[in-house]
Tab-separated table of C-alpha atoms in Angstrom:
chain	number	residue	atom	x	y	z
A	17	MET	CA	0.000	0.000	0.000
A	18	ALA	CA	2.836	2.346	0.881
A	19	LEU	CA	4.490	1.575	-2.465
A	20	VAL	CA	1.279	2.440	-4.343
A	21	GLY	CA	1.033	5.735	-2.443
A	22	ALA	CA	4.645	6.596	-3.248
A	23	LEU	CA	4.105	5.863	-6.943
A	24	PHE	CA	0.962	8.011	-6.950
A	25	LEU	CA	2.829	10.938	-5.382
A	26	ALA	CA	5.657	10.547	-7.879
A	27	LEU	CA	3.219	10.593	-10.798
A	28	LEU	CA	1.430	13.613	-9.330
A	29	ALA	CA	4.707	15.503	-8.943
A	30	GLY	CA	5.661	14.644	-12.511
A	31	ALA	CA	2.298	15.836	-13.791
A	32	GLN	CA	2.677	19.163	-12.003
A	33	ALA	CA	6.275	19.773	-13.107
A	34	GLU	CA	6.520	22.674	-15.534
A	35	LEU	CA	8.007	21.829	-18.909
A	36	PRO	CA	10.792	24.039	-20.273
A	37	GLY	CA	10.231	26.070	-23.424
A	38	CYS	CA	13.980	26.574	-23.842
A	39	LYS	CA	16.955	24.382	-22.992
A	40	ILE	CA	20.671	25.111	-23.172
A	41	ARG	CA	23.477	22.557	-23.116
A	42	ILE	CA	27.128	23.537	-22.689
A	43	THR	CA	29.404	20.694	-23.752
A	44	SER	CA	32.941	19.825	-22.734
A	45	LYS	CA	34.140	21.216	-26.082
A	46	ALA	CA	33.379	24.723	-24.784
A	47	LEU	CA	35.537	24.272	-21.687
A	48	GLU	CA	38.872	24.816	-23.424
A	49	LEU	CA	37.751	28.249	-24.632
A	50	VAL	CA	36.214	29.041	-21.244
A	51	LYS	CA	39.396	27.879	-19.510
A	52	GLN	CA	41.619	30.161	-21.594
A	53	GLU	CA	39.503	33.207	-20.796
A	54	GLY	CA	39.036	32.109	-17.190
A	55	LEU	CA	42.750	31.614	-16.566
A	56	ARG	CA	43.483	35.120	-17.819
A	57	PHE	CA	40.924	36.395	-15.345
A	58	LEU	CA	42.318	34.152	-12.589
A	59	GLU	CA	45.858	35.400	-13.163
A	60	GLN	CA	44.684	38.979	-12.726
A	61	GLU	CA	42.810	38.058	-9.539
A	62	LEU	CA	45.742	36.195	-7.976
A	63	GLU	CA	47.962	39.190	-8.651
A	64	THR	CA	45.744	41.109	-6.203
A	65	ILE	CA	46.763	38.847	-3.317
A	66	THR	CA	47.893	40.852	-0.290
A	67	ILE	CA	50.121	39.138	2.260
A	68	PRO	CA	50.458	40.516	5.811
A	69	ASP	CA	53.823	41.793	6.961
A	70	LEU	CA	56.131	39.148	8.400
A	71	ARG	CA	58.110	40.160	11.492
A	72	GLY	CA	60.388	38.099	13.696
A	73	LYS	CA	63.449	37.809	15.851
A	74	GLU	CA	66.260	35.302	15.871
A	75	GLY	CA	68.796	36.053	18.567
A	76	TYR	CA	69.933	39.649	18.094
A	77	PHE	CA	68.528	39.827	14.600
A	78	TYR	CA	65.208	41.618	13.997
A	79	TYR	CA	63.676	41.239	10.543
A	80	ASN	CA	60.593	42.669	8.816
A	81	ILE	CA	59.210	41.525	5.452
A	82	SER	CA	56.582	43.916	4.041
A	83	GLU	CA	54.944	45.179	0.843
A	84	VAL	CA	54.714	41.653	-0.578
A	85	LYS	CA	53.171	41.725	-4.046
A	86	VAL	CA	52.565	39.089	-6.715
A	87	THR	CA	54.300	40.188	-9.905
A	88	GLU	CA	53.581	37.267	-12.231
A	89	LEU	CA	51.812	33.943	-12.433
A	90	GLN	CA	52.822	31.027	-14.631
A	91	LEU	CA	50.296	28.233	-15.100
A	92	THR	CA	52.025	25.270	-16.708
A	93	ALA	CA	49.272	22.648	-16.325
A	94	SER	CA	45.546	23.187	-15.840
A	95	GLU	CA	42.322	21.306	-16.457
A	96	LEU	CA	38.688	22.414	-16.428
A	97	HIS	CA	35.991	19.758	-16.520
A	98	PHE	CA	32.418	19.032	-15.522
A	99	GLN	CA	31.857	16.996	-12.425
A	100	PRO	CA	28.462	15.743	-11.236
A	101	GLU	CA	27.292	17.401	-8.010
A	102	GLN	CA	30.046	20.052	-8.247
A	103	GLU	CA	29.270	21.364	-11.761
A	104	LEU	CA	32.677	22.890	-12.661
A	105	MET	CA	36.061	21.727	-11.415
A	106	LEU	CA	39.338	23.594	-12.073
A	107	GLN	CA	42.668	21.958	-11.266
A	108	ILE	CA	45.997	23.776	-11.561
A	109	SER	CA	49.253	21.967	-10.871
A	110	ASN	CA	52.936	22.876	-10.768
A	111	ALA	CA	52.258	26.603	-11.181
A	112	SER	CA	54.622	29.318	-9.976
A	113	LEU	CA	54.197	32.800	-8.548
A	114	GLY	CA	56.682	35.639	-8.852
A	115	LEU	CA	56.875	37.848	-5.739
A	116	ARG	CA	58.559	41.089	-4.786
A	117	PHE	CA	58.851	42.361	-1.222
A	118	ARG	CA	60.714	44.805	0.967
A	119	ARG	CA	63.261	43.497	3.480
A	120	GLN	CA	64.448	45.185	6.683
A	121	LEU	CA	67.086	43.776	9.054
A	122	LEU	CA	68.346	45.243	12.340
A	123	TYR	CA	71.360	43.788	14.183
A	124	TRP	CA	72.395	45.874	17.172
A	125	PHE	CA	73.035	49.267	15.550
A	126	PHE	CA	73.373	47.940	12.008
A	127	TYR	CA	70.419	48.293	9.605
A	128	ASP	CA	69.884	46.903	6.104
A	129	GLY	CA	66.890	47.294	3.797
A	130	GLY	CA	65.798	47.059	0.168
A	131	TYR	CA	63.606	45.127	-2.216
A	132	ILE	CA	64.076	41.546	-3.315
A	133	ASN	CA	62.470	39.084	-5.734
A	134	ALA	CA	61.196	35.685	-4.694
A	135	SER	CA	59.280	32.803	-6.258
A	136	ALA	CA	56.675	30.357	-5.023
A	137	GLU	CA	56.928	27.061	-6.870
A	138	GLY	CA	54.933	23.873	-7.057
A	139	VAL	CA	51.649	25.733	-6.579
A	140	SER	CA	48.593	23.453	-6.752
A	141	ILE	CA	45.030	24.744	-6.768
A	142	ARG	CA	41.844	22.705	-6.843
A	143	THR	CA	38.584	24.652	-6.870
A	144	ALA	CA	34.989	23.685	-7.658
A	145	LEU	CA	32.062	25.934	-8.525
A	146	GLN	CA	28.571	24.767	-7.643
A	147	LEU	CA	25.783	26.303	-9.742
A	148	SER	CA	22.174	26.516	-8.655
A	149	ARG	CA	18.894	28.353	-9.175
A	150	ASP	CA	18.209	31.265	-6.834
A	151	PRO	CA	14.654	32.222	-5.676
A	152	THR	CA	14.233	34.607	-8.637
A	153	GLY	CA	15.048	31.879	-11.176
A	154	ARG	CA	18.542	33.208	-11.916
A	155	ILE	CA	21.590	30.952	-12.264
A	156	LYS	CA	24.100	31.619	-9.489
A	157	VAL	CA	27.397	30.345	-8.126
A	158	SER	CA	26.074	29.014	-4.814
A	159	ASN	CA	29.291	27.609	-3.377
A	160	VAL	CA	33.030	27.592	-4.026
A	161	SER	CA	35.243	24.884	-2.542
A	162	CYS	CA	38.976	25.342	-2.699
A	163	GLN	CA	42.255	23.681	-1.783
A	164	ALA	CA	45.587	25.414	-2.384
A	165	LEU	CA	49.141	24.366	-1.621
A	166	VAL	CA	52.493	26.090	-2.197
A	167	SER	CA	55.205	23.400	-2.083
A	168	ARG	CA	58.318	25.558	-1.815
A	169	MET	CA	59.610	29.116	-1.900
A	170	HIS	CA	62.911	30.616	-2.884
A	171	ALA	CA	64.242	34.119	-2.241
A	172	ALA	CA	67.491	35.473	-3.713
A	173	PHE	CA	68.916	37.542	-0.866
A	174	GLY	CA	71.903	39.827	-1.420
A	175	GLY	CA	73.622	42.858	0.051
A	176	THR	CA	75.782	43.370	3.101
A	177	PHE	CA	73.847	40.932	5.264
A	178	LYS	CA	73.544	38.228	2.620
A	179	LYS	CA	74.934	35.532	4.942
A	180	VAL	CA	72.573	36.605	7.684
A	181	TYR	CA	69.572	36.446	5.333
A	182	GLU	CA	70.635	32.997	4.176
A	183	PHE	CA	70.636	31.940	7.812
A	184	LEU	CA	67.159	33.448	8.299
A	185	SER	CA	65.755	32.377	4.919
A	186	THR	CA	64.256	29.174	6.301
A	187	PHE	CA	62.162	31.088	8.802
A	188	ILE	CA	61.232	33.831	6.332
A	189	THR	CA	60.271	31.637	3.378
A	190	SER	CA	58.393	29.176	5.603
A	191	GLY	CA	56.384	32.029	7.062
A	192	MET	CA	55.684	33.542	3.647
A	193	ARG	CA	54.655	30.153	2.251
A	194	PHE	CA	52.206	29.681	5.125
A	195	LEU	CA	50.698	33.152	4.592
A	196	LEU	CA	50.485	32.645	0.830
A	197	ASN	CA	48.680	29.332	1.331
A	198	GLN	CA	46.098	31.179	3.423
A	199	GLN	CA	45.482	33.898	0.832
A	200	ILE	CA	44.881	31.982	-2.422
A	201	CYS	CA	41.488	30.443	-1.565
A	202	PRO	CA	39.878	33.647	-0.230
A	203	VAL	CA	40.738	35.329	-3.535
A	204	LEU	CA	39.171	32.468	-5.512
A	205	TYR	CA	36.124	32.435	-3.242
A	206	HIS	CA	35.566	36.157	-3.809
A	207	ALA	CA	36.086	35.718	-7.558
A	208	GLY	CA	33.379	33.040	-7.684
A	209	MET	CA	30.792	34.253	-5.177
A	210	VAL	CA	30.990	37.967	-6.015
A	211	LEU	CA	32.670	38.618	-9.358
A	212	LEU	CA	31.373	35.644	-11.366
A	213	ASN	CA	27.907	36.186	-9.924
A	214	SER	CA	28.040	39.780	-11.174
A	215	LEU	CA	28.702	38.301	-14.627
A	216	LEU	CA	25.749	35.894	-14.263
A	217	ASP	CA	23.581	38.859	-13.275
A	218	THR	CA	23.821	39.975	-16.925
A	219	VAL	CA	21.871	36.873	-18.041
A	220	PRO	CA	18.300	38.058	-18.745
A	221	VAL	CA	15.675	36.417	-16.521
A	222	ARG	CA	12.505	38.478	-16.927
A	223	SER	CA	12.953	41.380	-19.326
A	224	ASN	CA	11.100	43.481	-21.890
A	225	VAL	CA	11.293	42.526	-25.549
A	226	ASP	CA	9.616	45.765	-26.658
A	227	GLU	CA	6.916	48.129	-25.412
A	228	LEU	CA	4.245	45.389	-25.603
A	229	VAL	CA	5.759	42.047	-24.663
A	230	GLY	CA	8.315	40.628	-22.237
A	231	ILE	CA	10.045	37.267	-21.912
A	232	ASP	CA	10.664	35.020	-18.925
A	233	TYR	CA	13.877	32.969	-18.907
A	234	SER	CA	13.621	31.770	-15.300
A	235	LEU	CA	15.486	28.575	-14.514
A	236	LEU	CA	13.010	25.839	-13.620
A	237	LYS	CA	15.506	23.815	-11.588
A	238	ASP	CA	19.192	23.666	-10.700
A	239	PRO	CA	21.600	23.075	-13.597
A	240	ALA	CA	22.426	19.393	-14.086
A	241	ALA	CA	26.026	18.397	-14.745
A	242	SER	CA	27.308	15.151	-16.199
A	243	ALA	CA	30.852	14.194	-17.102
A	244	SER	CA	30.481	15.713	-20.583
A	245	ASN	CA	27.974	18.581	-20.384
A	246	LEU	CA	25.935	21.040	-18.322
A	247	ASP	CA	22.173	21.207	-19.001
A	248	MET	CA	19.865	24.089	-18.035
A	249	ASP	CA	16.061	24.200	-18.331
A	250	PHE	CA	14.476	27.651	-18.794
A	251	ARG	CA	10.804	28.610	-18.765
A	252	GLY	CA	11.174	30.308	-22.170
A	253	ALA	CA	7.765	32.019	-22.148
A	254	PHE	CA	6.638	35.394	-23.490
A	255	PHE	CA	3.982	37.478	-21.747
A	256	PRO	CA	2.107	40.740	-22.468
A	257	LEU	CA	3.457	43.552	-20.313
A	258	ALA	CA	-0.063	44.712	-19.506
A	259	GLU	CA	-0.755	41.259	-18.013
A	260	GLY	CA	2.466	40.496	-16.173
A	261	ASN	CA	0.972	37.562	-14.249
A	262	TRP	CA	-0.527	35.867	-17.322
A	263	SER	CA	1.106	32.711	-18.622
A	264	LEU	CA	0.237	30.281	-21.387
A	265	PRO	CA	0.030	26.644	-20.244
A	266	ASN	CA	2.843	24.621	-21.781
A	267	ARG	CA	1.393	21.534	-23.453
A	268	ALA	CA	4.021	21.248	-26.167
A	269	VAL	CA	6.586	18.505	-26.642
A	270	GLU	CA	9.552	18.888	-24.295
A	271	PRO	CA	12.691	19.719	-26.329
A	272	GLN	CA	15.460	17.138	-26.176
A	273	LEU	CA	19.215	17.709	-26.410
A	274	ARG	CA	21.329	14.707	-27.286
A	275	GLU	CA	24.114	16.194	-29.407
A	276	GLU	CA	27.567	16.979	-28.000
A	277	GLU	CA	29.621	17.804	-31.111
A	278	ARG	CA	29.416	21.620	-30.787
A	279	MET	CA	30.299	23.886	-27.879
A	280	VAL	CA	26.705	24.779	-27.056
A	281	TYR	CA	23.190	23.741	-28.044
A	282	VAL	CA	19.926	25.635	-27.593
A	283	ALA	CA	16.503	24.013	-28.025
A	284	PHE	CA	13.142	25.786	-28.424
A	285	SER	CA	9.768	24.055	-28.318
A	286	GLU	CA	6.616	25.093	-30.171
A	287	PHE	CA	5.439	26.573	-26.868
A	288	PHE	CA	8.233	29.180	-27.010
A	289	PHE	CA	6.943	30.577	-30.308
A	290	ASP	CA	3.241	30.074	-29.454
A	291	SER	CA	3.611	32.098	-26.256
A	292	ALA	CA	5.188	34.931	-28.271
A	293	MET	CA	2.346	35.048	-30.788
A	294	GLU	CA	-0.362	34.749	-28.144
A	295	SER	CA	1.255	37.546	-26.116
A	296	TYR	CA	1.236	39.899	-29.095
A	297	PHE	CA	-2.346	38.841	-29.834
A	298	ARG	CA	-3.442	39.647	-26.275
A	299	ALA	CA	-1.551	42.953	-26.470
A	300	GLY	CA	-3.644	43.916	-29.506
A	301	ALA	CA	-0.699	44.124	-31.890
A	302	LEU	CA	-1.899	41.651	-34.540
A	303	LYS	CA	-3.983	44.001	-36.628
A	304	LEU	CA	-3.382	46.365	-39.518
A	305	SER	CA	-5.509	49.150	-40.919
A	306	LEU	CA	-4.860	50.806	-44.312
A	307	VAL	CA	-6.886	53.904	-45.147
A	308	GLY	CA	-6.918	56.138	-48.218
A	309	ASP	CA	-3.473	56.552	-49.775
A	310	LYS	CA	-2.125	53.656	-47.698
A	311	VAL	CA	-4.153	51.229	-49.823
A	312	PRO	CA	-2.235	50.415	-53.050
A	313	HIS	CA	-3.810	52.268	-56.003
A	314	ASP	CA	-4.409	49.165	-58.134
A	315	LEU	CA	-6.008	47.341	-55.210
A	316	ASP	CA	-8.173	50.375	-54.444
A	317	MET	CA	-9.508	50.397	-58.025
A	318	LEU	CA	-10.113	46.643	-57.995
A	319	LEU	CA	-12.002	46.758	-54.688
A	320	ARG	CA	-14.189	49.651	-55.855
A	321	ALA	CA	-14.946	47.761	-59.070
A	322	THR	CA	-15.735	44.556	-57.160
A	323	TYR	CA	-18.182	46.287	-54.857
A	324	PHE	CA	-19.491	48.781	-57.448
A	325	GLY	CA	-23.020	47.461	-57.071
A	326	SER	CA	-23.029	48.232	-53.348
A	327	ILE	CA	-21.238	51.576	-53.711
A	328	VAL	CA	-23.630	53.101	-56.299
A	329	LEU	CA	-26.543	52.572	-53.929
A	330	LEU	CA	-24.902	54.848	-51.340
A	331	SER	CA	-25.358	58.581	-51.080
A	332	PRO	CA	-23.109	60.773	-53.292
A	333	ALA	CA	-21.277	62.055	-50.204
A	334	VAL	CA	-20.121	58.543	-49.414
A	335	ILE	CA	-19.286	57.171	-52.880
A	336	ASP	CA	-15.957	59.025	-53.227
A	337	SER	CA	-14.896	58.491	-49.596
A	338	PRO	CA	-11.483	56.961	-48.858
A	339	LEU	CA	-11.344	53.183	-48.834
A	340	LYS	CA	-10.342	51.313	-45.685
A	341	LEU	CA	-8.819	47.842	-45.611
A	342	GLU	CA	-8.486	46.300	-42.150
A	343	LEU	CA	-6.816	43.004	-41.266
A	344	ARG	CA	-7.380	41.631	-37.763
A	345	VAL	CA	-6.101	38.286	-36.487
A	346	LEU	CA	-9.030	36.401	-34.961
A	347	ALA	CA	-7.160	33.896	-32.789
A	348	PRO	CA	-3.588	33.484	-31.594
A	349	PRO	CA	-1.440	32.084	-34.432
A	350	ARG	CA	0.047	28.647	-33.878
A	351	CYS	CA	3.488	27.305	-34.721
A	352	THR	CA	4.146	23.810	-36.026
A	353	ILE	CA	7.694	22.437	-36.070
A	354	LYS	CA	8.436	19.357	-38.153
A	355	PRO	CA	11.679	17.902	-39.505
A	356	SER	CA	10.642	19.291	-42.902
A	357	GLY	CA	10.348	22.872	-41.628
A	358	THR	CA	8.562	25.370	-39.384
A	359	THR	CA	5.183	26.873	-40.263
A	360	VAL	CA	2.858	29.414	-38.672
A	361	SER	CA	-0.921	29.249	-39.220
A	362	VAL	CA	-2.898	32.504	-39.053
A	363	THR	CA	-6.642	33.137	-39.369
A	364	ALA	CA	-7.696	36.764	-39.793
A	365	SER	CA	-10.664	38.822	-40.824
A	366	VAL	CA	-10.477	41.234	-43.752
A	367	THR	CA	-12.892	44.148	-43.612
A	368	ILE	CA	-13.420	46.519	-46.540
A	369	ALA	CA	-15.233	49.786	-45.854
A	370	LEU	CA	-15.645	53.380	-46.975
A	371	VAL	CA	-14.656	56.052	-44.463
A	372	PRO	CA	-16.518	59.313	-45.124
A	373	SER	CA	-15.383	62.313	-43.130
A	374	ASP	CA	-17.498	63.159	-40.072
A	375	GLN	CA	-19.713	60.119	-40.670
A	376	PRO	CA	-19.694	56.484	-39.538
A	377	GLU	CA	-17.785	54.158	-41.842
A	378	VAL	CA	-19.785	52.078	-44.297
A	379	GLN	CA	-18.790	48.418	-44.460
A	380	LEU	CA	-18.745	46.918	-47.943
A	381	SER	CA	-17.608	43.389	-47.138
A	382	SER	CA	-16.100	41.153	-44.492
A	383	MET	CA	-14.207	37.966	-45.271
A	384	ILE	CA	-11.970	35.386	-43.590
A	385	MET	CA	-8.341	34.953	-44.554
A	386	ASP	CA	-6.413	31.729	-43.864
A	387	THR	CA	-2.658	31.968	-44.326
A	388	ARG	CA	0.244	29.659	-43.749
A	389	LEU	CA	3.681	31.183	-43.298
A	390	SER	CA	7.000	29.384	-43.441
A	391	ALA	CA	9.420	30.457	-40.697
A	392	LYS	CA	13.192	30.463	-40.987
A	393	VAL	CA	14.854	30.622	-37.573
A	394	ALA	CA	18.391	31.959	-37.177
A	395	LEU	CA	20.674	32.877	-34.299
A	396	ARG	CA	23.028	35.841	-34.688
A	397	GLY	CA	25.221	36.707	-31.733
A	398	LYS	CA	22.725	36.411	-28.893
A	399	ALA	CA	19.627	37.378	-30.911
A	400	LEU	CA	17.118	34.726	-32.006
A	401	ARG	CA	15.588	35.919	-35.269
A	402	VAL	CA	12.740	34.682	-37.431
A	403	GLN	CA	12.030	35.440	-41.088
A	404	LEU	CA	8.538	34.702	-42.411
A	405	ASP	CA	7.470	33.914	-45.959
A	406	LEU	CA	3.889	33.664	-47.225
A	407	ARG	CA	3.262	30.146	-48.524
A	408	ARG	CA	-0.508	29.618	-48.624
A	409	PHE	CA	-3.288	32.155	-48.855
A	410	ARG	CA	-7.046	31.698	-49.043
A	411	ILE	CA	-9.964	34.047	-48.560
A	412	TYR	CA	-13.614	33.097	-48.230
A	413	SER	CA	-16.852	34.610	-47.013
A	414	ASN	CA	-18.314	33.725	-43.671
A	415	GLN	CA	-21.737	34.697	-45.021
A	416	SER	CA	-22.355	32.455	-48.033
A	417	ALA	CA	-20.653	30.210	-50.559
A	418	LEU	CA	-21.885	32.446	-53.375
A	419	GLU	CA	-20.060	35.422	-51.917
A	420	SER	CA	-16.935	33.276	-51.582
A	421	LEU	CA	-17.033	32.696	-55.343
A	422	ALA	CA	-17.286	36.444	-55.878
A	423	LEU	CA	-14.092	36.927	-53.851
A	424	ILE	CA	-11.947	34.815	-56.176
A	425	PRO	CA	-10.784	37.860	-58.229
A	426	LEU	CA	-9.471	39.441	-55.003
A	427	GLN	CA	-7.324	36.435	-54.136
A	428	THR	CA	-4.234	37.397	-56.158
A	429	PRO	CA	-4.173	41.170	-55.469
A	430	LEU	CA	-4.670	40.665	-51.720
A	431	LYS	CA	-1.893	38.075	-51.630
A	432	THR	CA	0.376	40.476	-53.545
A	433	MET	CA	-0.465	43.238	-51.080
A	434	LEU	CA	0.515	40.966	-48.177
A	435	GLN	CA	3.774	39.977	-49.835
A	436	ILE	CA	4.783	43.503	-50.814
A	437	GLY	CA	3.255	45.652	-48.074
A	438	VAL	CA	2.743	43.572	-44.936
A	439	MET	CA	5.443	40.878	-44.870
A	440	PRO	CA	8.407	43.333	-45.124
A	441	MET	CA	7.085	45.300	-42.129
A	442	LEU	CA	6.552	42.115	-40.172
A	443	ASN	CA	9.993	40.729	-41.009
A	444	GLU	CA	11.682	44.004	-40.134
A	445	ARG	CA	10.286	43.687	-36.624
A	446	MET	CA	10.983	39.963	-36.387
A	447	TRP	CA	14.587	40.377	-37.547
A	448	ARG	CA	15.411	42.534	-34.516
A	449	GLY	CA	15.203	39.286	-32.600
A	450	VAL	CA	14.960	38.424	-28.935
A	451	GLN	CA	17.956	37.814	-26.704
A	452	ILE	CA	18.602	34.310	-25.442
A	453	PRO	CA	19.899	33.711	-21.882
A	454	LEU	CA	23.653	34.216	-22.234
A	455	PRO	CA	25.976	36.452	-20.172
A	456	GLU	CA	27.136	39.774	-21.577
A	457	GLY	CA	30.223	39.533	-23.786
A	458	ILE	CA	29.550	35.970	-25.028
A	459	ASN	CA	28.095	35.353	-28.501
A	460	PHE	CA	27.241	32.404	-30.721
A	461	VAL	CA	29.092	31.779	-33.987
A	462	ARG	CA	28.802	29.178	-36.765
A	463	GLU	CA	25.196	28.282	-35.936
A	464	VAL	CA	23.362	25.303	-37.431
A	465	VAL	CA	19.567	24.950	-37.034
A	466	THR	CA	17.995	21.471	-36.989
A	467	ASN	CA	14.242	20.809	-36.937
A	468	HIS	CA	12.687	17.947	-35.008
A	469	ALA	CA	9.121	16.875	-34.249
A	470	GLY	CA	7.760	19.621	-31.992
A	471	PHE	CA	11.004	21.490	-31.343
A	472	LEU	CA	14.155	22.778	-33.011
A	473	THR	CA	17.778	22.859	-31.893
A	474	ILE	CA	20.597	25.256	-32.704
A	475	GLY	CA	24.182	24.060	-32.381
A	476	ALA	CA	26.904	26.684	-32.247
A	477	ASP	CA	30.335	27.614	-30.969
A	478	LEU	CA	31.079	30.324	-28.421
A	479	HIS	CA	32.975	33.556	-28.962
A	480	PHE	CA	34.085	36.029	-26.305
A	481	ALA	CA	33.274	39.433	-27.790
A	482	LYS	CA	34.454	40.988	-24.505
A	483	GLY	CA	36.899	39.728	-21.921
A	484	LEU	CA	35.641	38.497	-18.561
A	485	ARG	CA	37.540	41.274	-16.810
A	486	GLU	CA	35.900	43.965	-18.956
A	487	VAL	CA	32.369	42.670	-18.309
A	488	ILE	CA	32.948	42.062	-14.597
A	489	GLU	CA	34.464	45.500	-14.040
A	490	LYS	CA	31.468	47.035	-15.793
A	491	ASN	CA	29.014	45.129	-13.584
A	492	ARG	CA	31.055	44.986	-10.379
A	493	PRO	CA	28.864	45.598	-7.287
A	494	ALA	CA	28.993	49.251	-6.249
A	495	SER	CA	29.342	48.494	-2.524
A	496	THR	CA	32.594	46.763	-1.592
A	497	SER	CA	31.865	46.487	2.125
A	498	ASP	CA	29.292	43.744	1.667
A	499	THR	CA	31.235	41.912	-0.993
A	500	SER	CA	34.408	41.808	1.068
A	501	ALA	CA	32.482	40.304	3.965
A	502	SER	CA	30.770	37.728	1.785
A	503	SER	CA	34.004	36.844	0.013
A	504	ALA	CA	35.572	35.214	3.059
A	505	PRO	CA	35.361	31.430	2.592
A	506	PRO	CA	34.649	28.964	5.368
A	507	PRO	CA	37.866	27.955	7.190
A	508	ALA	CA	37.685	24.421	5.831
A	509	THR	CA	38.007	25.542	2.220
A	510	THR	CA	41.659	26.521	2.523
A	511	ALA	CA	44.171	23.721	2.740
A	512	ALA	CA	47.699	24.617	3.831
């Protein structure tokens, strides 16, 4: 009985789970590029290490080591890979740090001081970033674990007290190595929890597409890492700005990502596109009205000739009034994705009327228009773009079959008007695109779109249009007091 109850609860939870409209997979092939950019950033961060002054006494000798600064970092061997439960693991081995510090030595009344170069060798760093979903649906670095070890240090002492420094070097270098071991992990913790999170803050979560519609890219659950990739499920739903709490139920096929040949893959279901079209429909944007000179001259003449019998029965003040042609979508358009291509089905009303000045308009005819558009999806940089092409067009009367026959002569000119006058305007707006959830400074290149049953995938490679340092400095938190406090790792994360 308990087993049946558990199965029922599991099925209920599965039924209530929200399906993603957008999925992103980052494969292990992207890690080499990410590692190169990340190591440049890491080198710059490690050069900011500050080491406390080192003071001591051995017999009659008093020494003070101060102003210790990292001058260079050489990373000879490093590896970045996915690891289940930890998401991203970075291992650096046999690295070296170049140091410069000020020395001061007092022996009775004799004093010696100056600057000297030193090196820390055999540096090993092992750090893991854990990624998760925060309460707002944003991807965040939720934890950074770190182990760092400096195997040995060497300082080239010189000057009058060279022999004395050589005698004291064991104490000095051992102390500096201990302090350096304690400083590496706090720097990496701050880089992950504060600086990398400021980069992830540039990923759009819930933002405006234009003045009518917004898009919601909230993460539905924590990112899932395997040995070869990192998968993220996003809501991927548009919404009308006037109805911020409205959402379209997702009953589409869940997109699947199985490929791993490219650096990154993005999948969009039919729901993603349906929610966009329904949002614009609810916002009242799917209508077009052409009046007077806006109606093509040839079409104006044809319409007046077609409805001449109705026009001549009107009063003389109305006969020469401007013609109005209004197209209004009757129901939210729907997208269909098949391996053969992507289509959009639209049903609209076409109203033809005369618009006399200072008088109510006089309707001449009303008809239904069924159209099927082919959609070509492309990804440029971070913008998802769609280009539409009119494939099928049919008009008919919702009054009688006889009137539908009378509309046949209007079929070709109305289709031409759509192709020449309406489709370019629509494609100009569609080609502006909508941003996909990527951090600032990272773009897609060499994209390939593949259609499946109910969803499409886009495989691409990554390109850093801006360096990590440039983006992070631009979005660095304004207050440093809070970040410095939050950047201190737990004591267990630093291994001496």
